[in-house]
Amino acid sequence: MALDSTKTEQSHKSHRSRQAGPKKKSKSDKKNKNVSDSDRKQNPKAFAFSSSVKAKRLQSRTVEKEQRRLHVPVIDRAYGEPPPFVIVVQGPPQVGKSLVIKSLVRHYTKQNLPEVWGPITIVSGKKRRLQFVECPNDINGMIDAAKYADLALLLIDGSYGFEMETFEFLNILQVHGFPKVMGVLTNLDKFKDAKKLKKTKQRLKHRFWTEIYDGAKLFYLSGLIHGKYPKREIHNLARFISVMKFHPLSWRVSHPYILVDRFEDVTPPEQVRMNKKCDRNVLVYGYLRGCNMKKGTKVHIAGVGDYSLAGIAGLADPCPLPSAAKKKGLRDKEKLFHAPMSGLGDLLYDKDAVYININDHLVQFSKADDENGGETNKGKDQDVGEVLVKSLQKAKYSIDEKLEKSFISLFGQKHAKDNHGSVEQIREIEPSEGYHSGEEIEADESDDESDGGVRDGSESSDQDEAVQKERMIKSEDSGSEEDNDALDQQNSLKDRLQERVEYHGGRIRRKAFFGNDIDHDDLKDSDEVNEDGDDDADNKTSSGSDFSEEDGEDQETDEDDMGNISKWKESLMERTVSRQNTNLMQLVYGKSTSASTTAMDEAQDSSGDEESDGDEFFKPKGEGKKNLREGFDDGNVNSEDCSKFIINETLKNWKDEELIQSIRDRFVTGDWEKAKSRNKYPEANAEDDDDAVYGDFEDLEAGEKNERHRTDDTGNVAVQMEDDPAAEERRLKKLALRAKFDAQFNGSESPDEEVDTKDRDKNESGYFDKTRLKKHRWHKKILKNRDPIIVSVGWRRYQTRPLYAIEDLNGRYRMLKYTPEHMHCLATFWGPLAPPNTGVVAVQNLSNNQATFRISATAVVLEFNHAAQIKKKVKLVGYPTKIFKKTALIKEMFNSDLEIARYEGAAIRTVSGIRGQVKKAAKEELGNQPKKKGGKPREGIARCTFEDKIKMSDIVFMRAWASVEVPRFYNPLTTALQPRDQTWQGMKTVAELRREHNLAIPFNKDSLYKPIERKPKKFNPLVIPKSLQAALPFVTKSKDTPSRKRPLLENRRPAVVMEPDERKVHALVQHLQLIRSEKIKKRKLKEEKKRKEHEIEKAKDEELSRKRHREERRERYREQDKLQKKIRRNV
Amino acid sequence: MGKLQYKKMKGSSNLRQRLVLATLSSTPLLIEDIRAEHTLPGLHPHEISFLRLLEKLCDDCSLIINETGTKLKYQPGTIMGGTHDLVHDCALTRSISYFLEPLLVLALFSKKPLTITLRGITNDSKDPSVDTFRSTTLQLLKRFGVPSEGLDLRIVSRGSAPLGGGEVILSIPIVHCLNAVNLTDAGMVKRIRGVAYSTRVSFQFDNSMIHSARGIFNRFIPDVYIFSDHKKGPAAGNSPGYGISLVAETNEGCYISADTAISYGRTEETGEIEEERKELMPPEEVGEQIASVLLGEIEQGGVVDSTHQGLLFILCALCPQDVSKVRVGKLSPYGIETLRHIRDFLGVKFVIKPDPSTETVILKCVGCGLKNLSRKAS
């Protein structure tokens, strides 16, 4: 709202146009052009309505264009402050990726980054945070990065041109929902020739455009200055990034995921020492994106595998957004920066502690002082900040110890949670809880669950780490007494910490306790006061709170009620509003909400009912329910399943006039006004109620989801209170996840994993995912059936063995041996469930030293099934053993009589095309007799009938379809568990194996082509029987023509011999004729040549004359025009 | 990898809902102590019949029942649906509506649109009649964005208790996801419709039921029309019976229904201890009674009647992650049980708020965001 007001008030400086210089000239030129344009428009004829058809077409075109621009709005369900946007910087090696990140970080925070390692979070603006990630160079890293990137900066070496990595990455991006992409050309200083540079830029830009879309932004970074990119260019790049809008991608919006900032292995070292391959416990920190993480979901850690969460906790935001106060730009101290893996950034937030990196020389100043001051543990008389700083130095806990502890207790908590399922949600309604939970967190830290604070103290003293702990406990005590004090302390401390961000580039990491735990419960209290709806979620996430109730719910809550009643008096007023609905909800969901609805705690129940009795108007209903419940509780378990609610009371007599009047307005014949007011949403208390209602919503959701952006980070609250009390929501939080690792975890090798959940991982059972797949056109080879490929579906990457198929016209899925070259085919593989329409990338070779395009295929999931119905063609071949008339006994087609029984009635065919049918297994009969009498007749001989008699030399076929099994092979890629430079080795393809073992491709000798040898066939002469001949008609009768006695005339004629004279004459005539024909031929050629010449000449002439004519015409028109103009002017 | 984590429950109550929700949320379910203490322990014929139906519709689901039928292990699979001559003989201990109610929700999220023939008792006093199902339940579905084409229930023949012999054909389309609704205005009743049926009795029964029901309604609204559906021959099933189903339609498009059926009780072998109604209620009384029941439902002021509360809540909970808001009258015990089961299976908790001025209850929830994943991508 504040923003809106500023918007309306703010007056922008008006544009001042150039007074001189080239800009002015160009502007004025444009203006002139416009004038001429408008002149042209003055021609009325040109723009008059001419053709209705054309007009219609134009109109429809504009409408269509309009429609094309419209699209279904994407519902963005995210609320609260968004987590930082992830900017992935990708490019081939040696292109300057880390330098770009370093420059950008320097631009935003004025900090020099020694090395880029892991995600780097920075505050880039008042409303925006960014997280920079350098994309690893291997294809696994690229696939993962493409899945979490909000913006991909594709770095391209301008001096070299595009490299395969860029295109591969673009392809992966396209398949996994296309995030924003911006190209950055680097290494442009290698060009000496300006023209060449320009040409290259142009060329690369256009190539880039064809890949993405015309006009995609390609940024140029022109060379290095002192080993850095020019400041101005980085500034511009940052500006582009800061105005970029990110649209939610459907997959990511519906699936929670975390880009891990940092992780810690908290397995007890002893355990690791004992068993190197023991289950590890790992803490993972990061911002939660996508949607809320549900409790009890399994997570997938990219490159590691599927694991279950031991717990989630909200943490303070390490990099919070600045306050919303009206001001321009960021203050220096708000330019926060969080890069835990890069060894920079001074704050590390943990579940129960915050670590600060301080330079040694900065610490030393208070060392001596501390010795005396440390003992006065209250430290109220001193400067609070000072005390705290001193306390920092005293930190004796090692991180490992600390974490180890927290781990153990968390486990306990986990068990408790597991036992009780979704129980805890409503419990937090009771006022006592807020405080309670604080203690529980304490308990969390220590090994023991029950009364946290005291136990804690004793234990820590046992361990000779008294000072730190004592301080904590004390401050906790004070905290419970006087909240404000503690809060102040906290706030001032935060101040300090934030300021430190700027000038410490610390090396030694020390642990700092500033009673973060105090925080927790104080904050909880204040939280409750402010927005009482929230505590539900808060408690859940800060999570220790629950198990005490599980132990002894009833008594404890009562006690707590008594104990803390004074604390809660103030908030009671606010609660009264939401009270009533909680009561009704309690009735439905029960107060303790035991896991199974049927096994309700009776005590709980009754108490709930009693409470509800207090509300007057609801009394009758409540009573009804109580009765009902009482009736239920015994017979409940086996009550009849009937949706119809049969009212046992006596029905009202609706003939009674009063009754009629009572519902008169429920009919259209009644009073409409009254009806309107009745059906309205209860507005009476809407104004003050609304907040409560919506608060409830949040609450409710958080209860379900366990995690919400806004509700659960408890530690953050203090900062908020100080920074901007008006801010309504928490921003993001860090999650501590614990995943159990089965395998050895090579920590330092894998700086960024993603943890993510998938939707319905039912029982680890796989499905057959049917996908529509196309081999990538740049991939050199076709893919072989059943050869393992690595697919990336959803968040996962795994190796699997697909079966390729194609759908026949009759709906049958026919197996293919290889993928078609330029066509889609169906690929079915076994793997975890993937929802339809998910994109799939398939890779066959992961190795980095491959010159060719590595992405083998892209696909989209069509459906998943429990069985794949893929068939392949089978040809059963048999030979006749005995041929009767049209019946034959066929052997070697079947192996047993049972098989024959299965195939009775099946169609068969001989090679020559005679069709037939399988009848039955042959009994002992001719052709199927045992060799020795008394033996069994041979099995597998089928009696078949044909449409004609077949020959013994015939081969009989049966064409059938056999279903093919899809191999159940699923091998998740564990690339994060091995060094980056090592290529992951999974199942090998057949070709690879053959190459390795030097095996030849097996072939069937019969399949080889041999030269066909055909002997000339000798046919016997046709002999027509005499009787037949006699019956034939005369025409067809073979004629018995006797051989001719006299020779033919020409044979009989004697040879003519010419006289010498005659011969001469004859020769002469012949010569003359020859001469004449030669002459004619020559003349023809000549004429042809002449004609051609003439044509050329003519063409030339024509050209000339046309030119002349044009000139003439032009002249004439010009004159006419002049004349007309003159006339017009005169007129 | 890991062992299956079964959700454990006890008793036979709300078996249908539990199975439906377990299937939709793909939670393995283990129900113990099913009538363990009863004289006739274990699952009843209609429950077994329902399990068989479930098995018929689902792919890769496993159902294990122990010998006495007191323990049931269910591991859900994918709902397949389909149109290929699916026929199910419903047990005669409950009416067809007992099967229709869960089928409706399941079929929306199946792989293919469902068309199934169900045989058994069409009208029964215990369950809503098929007429009500047709006039009201299917209308409710449309509010949630279910396409109206392909959504149909055809009554081929009627069958009354105890011998049944009725047959209906149900067809339900599939959806990708439902739409969240805001049903807070019940509106005013603009018309009342209904069906009075009779099988193997005189058609005068119809007329007298209609007459008496109209007698009540005429004081309220003139637009009342009750169809009479007298079945003869094979379409009338195997036993005599009669009944009436009424539905009031409001100007806001809400449907409120009431129905009953009168027939001779079941025999002893079913295990139901049903008091034999030797003398059946005369049709005049039936008409009057049901008209009164309908007026009672209208008086409650909800957007649905008490019978449909459970379905309404389930549909709300299955919506995408948006807020649904509905107003109902007094919460029925079945509705309350439904709310609990929704919480247990889907993790959706309703905010329940009474509206004291009208004595109604307003429920709000954020859906669990269920999507029909098994649907094929086109």
Coordinates of N, CA and C in Angstrom, one line a residue, chain B residues 267-339:
Chain B
T267 N -33.8 -61.2 4.6 CA -33.8 -62.5 5.4 C -32.7 -62.6 6.4
E268 N -32.7 -63.6 7.2 CA -31.8 -63.7 8.3 C -30.3 -63.9 7.8
E269 N -30.2 -64.6 6.7 CA -28.8 -65.0 6.4 C -27.8 -63.9 6.1
T270 N -28.3 -62.7 5.9 CA -27.4 -61.6 5.7 C -26.7 -61.2 6.9
G271 N -27.3 -61.5 8.0 CA -26.7 -61.1 9.3 C -27.2 -59.8 9.8
E272 N -27.9 -59.1 8.9 CA -28.5 -57.9 9.4 C -29.7 -58.2 10.3
I273 N -29.6 -57.6 11.5 CA -30.8 -57.9 12.3 C -31.8 -56.8 12.0
E274 N -32.6 -57.0 11.1 CA -33.5 -56.0 10.6 C -34.9 -56.4 11.2
E275 N -35.5 -55.5 11.8 CA -36.8 -55.9 12.3 C -37.8 -56.0 11.1
E276 N -38.4 -57.1 11.1 CA -39.2 -57.4 9.9 C -40.4 -56.4 10.0
R277 N -40.5 -55.7 8.9 CA -41.7 -54.8 8.9 C -42.8 -55.6 8.2
K278 N -43.5 -56.2 9.0 CA -44.6 -57.0 8.5 C -45.6 -56.1 7.7
E279 N -45.9 -55.0 8.4 CA -46.8 -54.1 7.7 C -46.0 -53.0 7.2
L280 N -46.1 -52.9 5.9 CA -45.3 -51.8 5.3 C -46.0 -50.5 5.4
M281 N -45.2 -49.4 5.4 CA -45.8 -48.1 5.5 C -46.7 -47.8 4.3
P282 N -47.9 -47.3 4.5 CA -48.7 -47.0 3.4 C -48.1 -45.9 2.5
P283 N -48.4 -45.9 1.3 CA -47.7 -44.9 0.4 C -48.1 -43.5 0.7
E284 N -49.2 -43.2 1.2 CA -49.6 -41.9 1.5 C -48.6 -41.3 2.6
E285 N -48.4 -42.2 3.6 CA -47.5 -41.8 4.7 C -46.1 -41.6 4.2
V286 N -45.7 -42.5 3.3 CA -44.3 -42.4 2.7 C -44.1 -41.0 2.1
G287 N -45.1 -40.7 1.2 CA -45.0 -39.4 0.5 C -44.9 -38.2 1.5
E288 N -45.7 -38.3 2.5 CA -45.8 -37.2 3.4 C -44.5 -37.1 4.2
Q289 N -44.0 -38.3 4.6 CA -42.8 -38.3 5.4 C -41.6 -37.8 4.6
I290 N -41.5 -38.2 3.4 CA -40.3 -37.8 2.7 C -40.4 -36.3 2.3
A291 N -41.6 -35.8 2.1 CA -41.7 -34.4 1.8 C -41.3 -33.6 3.1
S292 N -41.6 -34.2 4.2 CA -41.2 -33.5 5.5 C -39.7 -33.6 5.6
V293 N -39.1 -34.7 5.3 CA -37.7 -34.9 5.4 C -37.0 -33.9 4.5
L294 N -37.5 -33.7 3.3 CA -36.9 -32.8 2.4 C -37.0 -31.3 2.9
L295 N -38.2 -31.0 3.5 CA -38.3 -29.7 4.0 C -37.4 -29.5 5.2
G296 N -37.2 -30.6 5.9 CA -36.2 -30.5 7.0 C -34.8 -30.2 6.5
E297 N -34.5 -30.9 5.4 CA -33.1 -30.7 4.8 C -33.0 -29.2 4.3
I298 N -34.1 -28.7 3.8 CA -34.1 -27.4 3.3 C -33.9 -26.4 4.4
E299 N -34.5 -26.7 5.5 CA -34.5 -25.9 6.7 C -33.0 -25.7 7.2
Q300 N -32.3 -26.8 7.0 CA -30.9 -26.8 7.5 C -30.1 -25.8 6.9
G301 N -30.3 -25.4 5.6 CA -29.7 -24.3 5.0 C -28.3 -24.6 4.4
G302 N -28.0 -25.8 4.3 CA -26.7 -26.1 3.6 C -26.8 -26.1 2.1
V303 N -25.7 -26.2 1.4 CA -25.7 -26.3 0.0 C -25.9 -27.7 -0.5
V304 N -25.8 -28.7 0.5 CA -26.1 -30.0 0.2 C -26.9 -30.6 1.3
D305 N -27.5 -31.7 1.1 CA -28.3 -32.3 2.2 C -27.3 -33.1 3.1
S306 N -27.8 -33.7 4.1 CA -26.9 -34.3 5.1 C -26.2 -35.6 4.5
T307 N -26.9 -36.2 3.5 CA -26.4 -37.4 2.9 C -25.1 -37.1 2.1
H308 N -25.1 -35.9 1.4 CA -24.0 -35.6 0.5 C -22.9 -34.9 1.2
Q309 N -22.9 -34.7 2.5 CA -21.9 -33.9 3.1 C -20.5 -34.6 2.9
G310 N -20.5 -35.9 3.1 CA -19.2 -36.6 3.0 C -18.6 -36.5 1.6
L311 N -19.4 -36.7 0.6 CA -18.9 -36.5 -0.7 C -18.4 -35.1 -1.0
L312 N -19.1 -34.2 -0.5 CA -18.7 -32.8 -0.7 C -17.4 -32.5 -0.1
F313 N -17.2 -33.0 1.1 CA -15.9 -32.8 1.8 C -14.8 -33.4 1.1
I314 N -15.0 -34.7 0.6 CA -14.0 -35.4 -0.1 C -13.6 -34.6 -1.3
L315 N -14.6 -34.2 -2.0 CA -14.3 -33.5 -3.3 C -13.5 -32.2 -3.0
C316 N -13.9 -31.5 -2.0 CA -13.2 -30.3 -1.6 C -11.7 -30.6 -1.3
A317 N -11.5 -31.7 -0.6 CA -10.2 -32.0 -0.1 C -9.3 -32.4 -1.3
L318 N -10.0 -32.9 -2.4 CA -9.2 -33.4 -3.5 C -8.8 -32.3 -4.5
C319 N -9.3 -31.1 -4.2 CA -9.1 -30.0 -5.1 C -7.6 -29.6 -5.2
P320 N -7.2 -28.8 -6.2 CA -5.9 -28.3 -6.2 C -5.7 -27.3 -5.0
Q321 N -4.5 -26.9 -4.8 CA -4.2 -26.2 -3.6 C -4.7 -24.8 -3.6
D322 N -6.1 -24.7 -3.7 CA -6.8 -23.5 -3.5 C -7.8 -23.6 -2.4
V323 N -8.4 -22.5 -2.1 CA -9.3 -22.5 -0.9 C -10.7 -22.9 -1.5
S324 N -11.3 -23.9 -0.9 CA -12.7 -24.2 -1.1 C -13.5 -23.8 0.1
K325 N -14.7 -23.3 -0.2 CA -15.5 -22.8 1.0 C -16.9 -23.4 0.7
V326 N -17.4 -24.1 1.7 CA -18.7 -24.6 1.6 C -19.5 -24.4 2.8
R327 N -20.8 -24.3 2.6 CA -21.7 -24.1 3.8 C -22.6 -25.4 3.9
V328 N -22.7 -26.0 5.0 CA -23.6 -27.1 5.2 C -24.4 -26.9 6.4
G329 N -25.4 -27.6 6.5 CA -26.3 -27.6 7.7 C -25.6 -28.3 8.9
K330 N -26.3 -28.9 9.7 CA -25.7 -29.6 10.8 C -24.8 -30.7 10.2
L331 N -23.6 -30.8 10.8 CA -22.7 -31.8 10.4 C -23.3 -33.2 10.7
S332 N -23.3 -34.0 9.7 CA -23.9 -35.4 10.0 C -22.7 -36.2 10.5
P333 N -23.0 -37.3 11.2 CA -22.0 -38.1 11.8 C -21.1 -38.7 10.7
Y334 N -21.7 -39.0 9.6 CA -20.9 -39.5 8.4 C -20.0 -38.4 7.9
G335 N -20.5 -37.2 7.9 CA -19.6 -36.1 7.5 C -18.4 -35.9 8.4
I336 N -18.7 -36.0 9.7 CA -17.6 -35.8 10.6 C -16.6 -36.9 10.5
E337 N -17.0 -38.1 10.3 CA -16.1 -39.2 10.1 C -15.3 -39.0 8.8
T338 N -16.0 -38.4 7.8 CA -15.3 -38.1 6.6 C -14.2 -37.1 6.8
L339 N -14.5 -36.1 7.6 CA -13.5 -35.1 7.8 C -12.3 -35.7 8.5

